Short mmCIF file of C-alpha atoms in Angstrom, two decimals:
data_model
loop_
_atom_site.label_atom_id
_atom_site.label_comp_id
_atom_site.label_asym_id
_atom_site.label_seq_id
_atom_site.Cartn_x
_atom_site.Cartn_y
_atom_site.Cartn_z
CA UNK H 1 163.15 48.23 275.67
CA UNK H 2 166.05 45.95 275.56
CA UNK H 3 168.31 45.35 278.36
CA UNK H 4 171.79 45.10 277.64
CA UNK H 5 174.09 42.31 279.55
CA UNK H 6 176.70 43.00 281.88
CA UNK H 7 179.92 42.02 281.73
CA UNK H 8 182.89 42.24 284.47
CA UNK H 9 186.61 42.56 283.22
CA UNK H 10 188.91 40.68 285.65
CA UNK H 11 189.65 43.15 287.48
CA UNK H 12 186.30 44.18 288.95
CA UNK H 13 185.27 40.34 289.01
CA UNK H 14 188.76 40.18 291.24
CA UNK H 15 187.40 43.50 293.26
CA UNK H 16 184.23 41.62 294.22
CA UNK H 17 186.16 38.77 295.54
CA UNK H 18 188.23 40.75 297.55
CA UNK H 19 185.33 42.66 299.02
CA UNK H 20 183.67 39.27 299.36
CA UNK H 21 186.60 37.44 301.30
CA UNK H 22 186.77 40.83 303.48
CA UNK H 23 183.81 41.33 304.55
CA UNK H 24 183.50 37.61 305.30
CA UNK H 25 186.46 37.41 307.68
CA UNK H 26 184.87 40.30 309.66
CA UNK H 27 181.69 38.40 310.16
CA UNK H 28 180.07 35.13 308.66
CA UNK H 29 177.56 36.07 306.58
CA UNK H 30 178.54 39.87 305.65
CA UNK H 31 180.14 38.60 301.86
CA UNK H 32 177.39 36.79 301.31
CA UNK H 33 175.78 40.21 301.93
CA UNK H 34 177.66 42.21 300.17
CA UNK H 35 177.29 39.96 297.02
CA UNK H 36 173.41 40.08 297.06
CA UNK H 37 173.63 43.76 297.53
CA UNK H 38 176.18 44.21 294.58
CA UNK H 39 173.70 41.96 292.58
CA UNK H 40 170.75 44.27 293.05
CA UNK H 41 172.98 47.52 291.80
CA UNK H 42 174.10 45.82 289.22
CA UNK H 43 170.72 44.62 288.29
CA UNK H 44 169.90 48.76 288.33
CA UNK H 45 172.59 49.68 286.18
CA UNK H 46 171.54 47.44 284.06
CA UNK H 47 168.07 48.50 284.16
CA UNK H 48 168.64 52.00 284.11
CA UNK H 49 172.29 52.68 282.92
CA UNK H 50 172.05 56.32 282.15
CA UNK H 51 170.42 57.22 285.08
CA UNK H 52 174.05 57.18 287.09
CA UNK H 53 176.42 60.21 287.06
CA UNK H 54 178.94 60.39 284.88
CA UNK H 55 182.88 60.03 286.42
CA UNK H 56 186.30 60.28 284.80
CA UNK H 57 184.85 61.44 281.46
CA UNK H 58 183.85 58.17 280.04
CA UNK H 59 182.85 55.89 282.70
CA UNK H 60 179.78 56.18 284.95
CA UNK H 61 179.62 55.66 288.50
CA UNK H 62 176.52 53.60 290.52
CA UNK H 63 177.32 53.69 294.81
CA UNK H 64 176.22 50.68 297.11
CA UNK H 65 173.85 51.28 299.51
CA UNK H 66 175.14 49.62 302.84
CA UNK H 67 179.03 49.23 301.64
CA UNK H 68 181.37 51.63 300.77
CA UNK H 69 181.98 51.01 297.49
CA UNK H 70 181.51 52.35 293.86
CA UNK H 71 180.65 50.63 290.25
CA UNK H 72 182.39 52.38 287.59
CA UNK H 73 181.15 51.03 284.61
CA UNK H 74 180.85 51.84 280.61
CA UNK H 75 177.75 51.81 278.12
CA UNK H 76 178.20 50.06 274.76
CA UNK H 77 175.74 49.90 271.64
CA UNK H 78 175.80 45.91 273.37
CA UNK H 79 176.74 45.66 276.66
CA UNK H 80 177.45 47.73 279.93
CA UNK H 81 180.91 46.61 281.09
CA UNK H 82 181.59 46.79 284.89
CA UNK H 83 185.75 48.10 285.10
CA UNK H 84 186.18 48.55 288.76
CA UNK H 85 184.43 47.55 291.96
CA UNK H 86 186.30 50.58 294.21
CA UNK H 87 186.36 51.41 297.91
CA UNK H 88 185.32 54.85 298.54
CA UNK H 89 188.46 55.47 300.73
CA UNK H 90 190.69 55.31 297.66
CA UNK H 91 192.83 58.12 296.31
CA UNK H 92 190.77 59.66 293.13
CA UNK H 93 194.16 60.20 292.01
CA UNK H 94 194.72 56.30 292.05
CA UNK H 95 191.26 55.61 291.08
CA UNK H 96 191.48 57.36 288.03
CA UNK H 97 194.70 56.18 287.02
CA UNK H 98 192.88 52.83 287.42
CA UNK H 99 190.13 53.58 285.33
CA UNK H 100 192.92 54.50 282.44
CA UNK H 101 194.57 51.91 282.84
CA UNK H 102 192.03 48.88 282.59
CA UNK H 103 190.28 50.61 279.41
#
C-alpha cells in the first residue's frame, strides 16, 4: 500500500495556528496539545483516507477527539489535501461556502 502525503493549503495551515494560539492563551500547554492531537488525525487520514464520511459532496470530513474541531480534506490520485481546520460551532451555511470557496 502506498501512503499518500498530506498537504495543507494556507488556509487550514492558518486554522491550526489560530486554534494553536487559542488554546494556548487559555492554558500553557493546551496548543501544544491540540497540535499533537491534530498530528495523530492527520496521521489517520492519511492512513486510512476513505474510511471518513463524506461532507459537502467532494470533501471528506475526519473530527478531533478532545477539541471541537473538524478536518475537511480531499483525496487525489497523489496527495490528500487538508482545506479547512473548522470549529464545530460554525454555521454549515458558512462552512460550506468556505469549502467552495478555497477549492
Amino acid at each position: 500500500m502506498v501512503l499518500k502525503a498530506i498537504e495543507l493549503t494556507v488556509g487550514a495551515d492558518s486554522d491550526s495556528d489560530a486554534a494553536y494560539e487559542w488554546y494556548e492563551r487559555q492554558e500553557q500547554g493546551a496548543g501544544r496539545y491540540f497540535d499533537r492531537q491534530l498530528l495523530h488525525l492527520l496521521e489517520n487520514i492519511r492512513m486510512r483516507p476513505f474510511s471518513f464520511p463524506t461532507s459537502h459532496a467532494v470533501f471528506r470530513k475526519a473530527l478531533m477527539r478532545k477539541f471541537p474541531y473538524a478536518v475537511y480534506f480531499q483525496i487525489f490520485d497523489e496527495k490528500i489535501v487538508v482545506i479547512a481546520i473548522i470549529h464545530g460551532a460554525r454555521n454549515p451555511r458558512r462552512v460550506r461556502d468556505l469549502l467552495r470557496r478555497e477549492f
